[in-house]
């Protein structure tokens, strides 16, 4: 399997406000033809570091792709330094100069002198035309290594890569296909999950298994390599089947469907409707549900009952109940869900109440104490949680727990 | 001037779907104390490449910061490999193990066996406590180079860095100070803004001015360089004063205060209360307001009136009004705000109604047609907008417009 490294060049990419995006689509396109991206480097307009980076990359990997630094200004050093790193000379191409002059003329300008340097290319390299800019790209092979030099702006580099580089790479990439399978899990900690499935995935070298921890759920990512995409998929499916069999309902989606999309699909399939009653999440549950296009087919309304008075007036939570158990309690969570469902006349309603912090915690109910409730035709249920994290994370995890409670209830009914 | 390199670790960061964000705030904080970030590397769970990367970085730069790969799962290799790269051993710390066990117990779990490895640290390193996660960080000096090993999740790595690493770096970072000032602007397009302020900032070489587009607002970023932070701040303040003077109420915050924080502060200062009525934003406005700690002091409740029936039942929007003008109309936006304010008994209420797409557009009201309304003691007002972007962006921009309408109303009353 061929390996690639990507080098993004430009001091602006080392500021807090600019980020390299070329490497994302490059990685996607390379993976699709079975070339693995092993490393990404972002380097400024620093000749020594850039030369060392490109040289190291060529030593480690089969393919090295650089983006940026091909412009006409002083600090565009890529042309000169990449040539040096691979041990080749730059040659001046009159035909490229003529083409540059014409290009400027076409826009009604005379070519500035400093654009001359864009007519220099690495000796023996294939010149990659750039219909969207003045900087041509270059592709050169030496000692079995392939160096591909692309301009920085994606609107220039992407068509250049897909039209003039990718087809050639595809031929040489040895018919290898790499396919990913994402198994999304809820209600299990990372360590607990790994204890359950490590014995299963450790028996496989292909696919490669990675357990990834996102803010709210754990993702089991399988990466299979085979001659064809179909074979790779089949390899993923075999292990995925065993993992899903072990984890059961804790698996909420395959191939990256988000929790709110899963819940929406299940509601649509049942032709059921939903309302929400939110306290500590303040609208987040409704926001996530309605982020899904077409959610108005099943989501009717929500009640952001942040104050106790709102809980009572909007959805009829008895003031005495709040008085007796506190707003953050199993009883109030269930009363909120019940009241929301009855007021809205929906098939399902979910509720959230909790202490998101940083203030408001007590010894009995510390920050992170959360209850999520659900009401459906079978009645009310609720779950109490003690969630770690800051305010943002506690709120997010609460919304995820509420949606997951809804998901499990729909699946079980 | 000291130089730093950042190494982001994790195979997921080499997939098209995940990107490293730690390096952005790390770069900003390092720049502020005059440390230049010369290189960023993103490397997967690949022992050889990671070791080579960290070793090269230590050879080139004064400070090397790694993020990620400190979790308890099989593929978390950072601890072992960074120790090897700097030529030190790992040592087991019983006190860290005890602390881990207690941490799990506090959340009602027993510590999984595989978390044991998180009690290994590099010999002679300063252990960086992690109140937000189970992985401690490490800082170690050798041969005048400083290696700093941080966990991946920003909510863990950022406080760890700012509290336990940055103060120490600050003392050793020498003379140059780089300081940023962020002027956040709403209700002005980029070109209009630039037309207004370019004549002002063009007269300054220091600070450097950049006009940046975020998803919802325009930011004018000033970057001043001086011997001391105080001098740099003074240089920023002079130009900032002129720019703010020119833009007036369009400036909603300085130094990055978010719109929802600004609105919350203004409501607190007035001792005023707020309710929201949301249709197309589905809870996003409430979610943003309640993301701010202490928001329960001014935010009482919200109404997610996604369906027309909910608009009428929850907050008394006349069915005929919806019939006559459509749910997406100035009249309904104002009726929603009025109804929310009267039902909740608050001083202010804001409302949103619109077509977020991708479906639901008509020739008269295409996708992106949005109305935001406000109600206060002077009555109702509303603004109609035609917003570009996808569903997510339209909803976000709608929430921003509603919050900005509230901000301007409070300031003018």
Coordinates of C-alpha atoms in Angstrom, one line a residue, chain A residues 3 5 13-19 24 27-28 31 37-44 46 49 52-53 56 60-61 180 182 190-192 194-195 198 201-202 209-215 219 221 276 278 280-288 290-296 299-307 309-310 313-314 343-344 357-358 386-393 395 397, chain B residues 3 5 12-19 24-25 27-28 31 37-46 49 52-53 56 60-61 71-76 103-104 106-107 109 112-115 132 153 155 180 212 219 221 276 278 280-288 290-296 299-307 309-310 313-314 343-345 357-358 391-392 395:
Chain A
X3 CA 1.9 6.1 1.6
X5 CA 2.5 12.9 3.1
X13 CA -1.3 28.8 7.9
X14 CA 0.7 29.2 11.1
X15 CA -1.5 32.0 12.4
X16 CA -4.5 31.3 14.6
X17 CA -7.0 32.5 12.0
X18 CA -6.0 30.6 8.9
X19 CA -6.1 26.8 8.5
X24 CA -8.8 17.4 3.8
X27 CA -6.7 12.9 2.0
X28 CA -10.2 11.9 1.0
X31 CA -7.8 7.2 0.5
X37 CA -1.9 9.7 4.3
X38 CA 0.7 9.1 7.1
X39 CA 1.6 12.6 8.0
X40 CA 0.7 16.3 7.4
X41 CA 3.0 19.2 8.0
X42 CA 2.2 22.9 8.0
X43 CA 5.4 24.9 7.5
X44 CA 5.9 28.7 7.1
X46 CA 11.1 29.2 6.2
X49 CA 12.5 23.9 7.7
X52 CA 14.1 19.5 5.8
X53 CA 10.4 18.7 5.9
X56 CA 12.2 13.8 5.4
X60 CA 9.6 8.3 4.6
X61 CA 6.8 8.1 2.0
X180 CA -13.9 3.1 6.3
X182 CA -17.9 4.1 11.4
X190 CA -14.4 4.6 26.1
X191 CA -12.6 2.3 28.4
X192 CA -15.6 0.1 29.0
X194 CA -12.7 -1.1 24.5
X195 CA -12.8 -3.8 27.2
X198 CA -10.9 -5.3 22.1
X201 CA -11.0 -6.5 16.9
X202 CA -7.6 -7.5 18.1
X209 CA -9.7 -0.6 14.3
X210 CA -9.5 2.8 16.1
X211 CA -11.7 3.7 19.0
X212 CA -12.3 7.5 18.8
X213 CA -13.7 9.6 21.5
X214 CA -15.8 12.5 20.3
X215 CA -17.4 15.0 22.7
X219 CA -16.8 5.9 17.6
X221 CA -13.7 3.3 13.1
X276 CA -39.5 18.6 23.9
X278 CA -36.0 21.6 28.2
X280 CA -30.9 22.9 31.6
X281 CA -30.3 22.4 27.8
X282 CA -32.2 25.7 27.1
X283 CA -33.2 24.8 23.6
X284 CA -30.3 22.5 22.5
X285 CA -32.4 19.4 22.1
X286 CA -34.9 21.2 19.9
X287 CA -32.1 22.9 18.0
X288 CA -30.4 19.6 17.2
X290 CA -34.6 20.8 13.8
X291 CA -31.1 21.0 12.3
X292 CA -32.2 17.9 10.3
X293 CA -34.0 18.9 7.0
X294 CA -37.6 17.9 7.0
X295 CA -37.9 17.7 10.8
X296 CA -41.1 19.6 10.7
X299 CA -41.2 17.7 15.4
X300 CA -44.1 19.9 16.4
X301 CA -43.0 22.1 19.2
X302 CA -40.9 22.6 22.3
X303 CA -41.0 24.3 25.7
X304 CA -37.9 25.9 27.1
X305 CA -39.0 26.0 30.7
X306 CA -36.0 27.5 32.3
X307 CA -37.8 29.0 35.3
X309 CA -42.8 29.2 37.0
X310 CA -42.6 28.3 33.3
X313 CA -47.5 27.5 33.5
X314 CA -46.4 26.1 30.1
X343 CA -50.0 19.9 25.9
X344 CA -48.6 19.3 22.4
X357 CA -22.7 24.7 36.3
X358 CA -20.4 26.2 36.9
X386 CA -23.8 12.5 36.8
X387 CA -22.0 14.0 33.9
X388 CA -18.4 15.2 33.8
X389 CA -17.2 18.2 31.9
X390 CA -17.8 21.9 31.7
X391 CA -21.2 23.7 31.2
X392 CA -21.1 23.2 27.4
X393 CA -20.2 19.6 27.6
X395 CA -25.5 20.4 28.3
X397 CA -24.2 15.2 26.9
Chain B
X3 CA 10.5 29.1 18.5
X5 CA 6.5 23.4 17.0
X12 CA -8.4 10.4 13.2
X13 CA -6.8 13.8 12.5
X14 CA -5.5 12.3 9.2
X15 CA -9.1 11.4 8.1
X16 CA -11.1 13.8 6.0
X17 CA -13.7 14.3 8.8
X18 CA -11.6 15.4 11.7
X19 CA -9.2 18.3 12.0
X24 CA -5.0 27.4 16.6
X25 CA -5.5 28.6 20.2
X27 CA -0.5 29.5 18.3
X28 CA -2.5 32.5 19.5
X31 CA 2.3 34.5 19.8
X37 CA 5.2 28.7 15.9
X38 CA 7.5 27.6 13.1
X39 CA 5.9 24.2 12.2
X40 CA 2.8 22.1 12.8
X41 CA 2.7 18.4 12.2
X42 CA -0.3 16.1 12.2
X43 CA 0.8 12.5 12.7
X44 CA -1.2 9.3 13.2
X45 CA -0.9 6.5 15.7
X46 CA 2.4 5.5 14.0
X49 CA 6.8 8.6 12.4
X52 CA 11.0 10.9 14.3
X53 CA 8.6 13.9 14.2
X56 CA 13.2 16.4 14.7
X60 CA 14.8 22.4 15.4
X61 CA 12.9 24.3 18.0
X71 CA -6.2 8.1 26.4
X72 CA -6.5 4.7 27.9
X73 CA -7.1 2.8 24.7
X74 CA -4.7 0.6 22.7
X75 CA -3.8 3.1 20.1
X76 CA -2.8 5.9 22.5
X103 CA -12.0 10.2 39.9
X104 CA -13.9 7.2 38.5
X106 CA -16.7 10.1 42.1
X107 CA -18.7 9.4 39.0
X109 CA -17.7 3.8 38.3
X112 CA -11.2 0.1 34.2
X113 CA -7.9 -1.8 34.2
X114 CA -6.6 -0.2 31.1
X115 CA -6.7 3.3 32.6
X132 CA -11.7 17.7 33.0
X153 CA -9.7 17.3 23.9
X155 CA -11.6 21.4 27.1
X180 CA -4.2 40.9 19.3
X212 CA -11.8 38.5 8.8
X219 CA -14.0 40.7 12.8
X221 CA -8.3 42.0 14.0
X276 CA -37.7 33.8 23.1
X278 CA -38.5 30.4 17.9
X280 CA -37.0 28.3 12.1
X281 CA -34.2 28.3 14.7
X282 CA -35.9 25.5 16.7
X283 CA -34.2 26.4 20.0
X284 CA -30.9 27.8 18.8
X285 CA -31.5 31.3 20.2
X286 CA -32.5 29.9 23.6
X287 CA -29.5 27.5 23.5
X288 CA -27.1 30.3 22.8
X290 CA -28.4 29.7 28.1
X291 CA -24.9 28.6 27.1
X292 CA -23.8 31.7 29.2
X293 CA -23.3 30.8 32.9
X294 CA -25.8 32.7 35.1
X295 CA -28.2 33.2 32.3
X296 CA -31.1 32.1 34.5
X299 CA -33.6 34.4 30.7
X300 CA -36.9 33.0 32.0
X301 CA -38.3 30.8 29.2
X302 CA -38.7 30.1 25.5
X303 CA -41.4 28.8 23.1
X304 CA -40.3 26.6 20.2
X305 CA -43.4 27.1 18.1
X306 CA -42.4 25.0 15.1
X307 CA -45.9 24.2 14.0
X309 CA -50.8 25.4 15.8
X310 CA -48.1 25.8 18.5
X313 CA -51.8 27.8 21.3
X314 CA -48.5 28.7 23.1
X343 CA -47.2 35.1 28.2
X344 CA -43.8 35.0 30.0
X345 CA -44.2 38.4 31.5
X357 CA -34.3 25.1 3.6
X358 CA -33.3 23.1 1.7
X391 CA -29.6 25.3 6.5
X392 CA -27.1 25.4 9.3
X395 CA -30.3 29.2 11.2

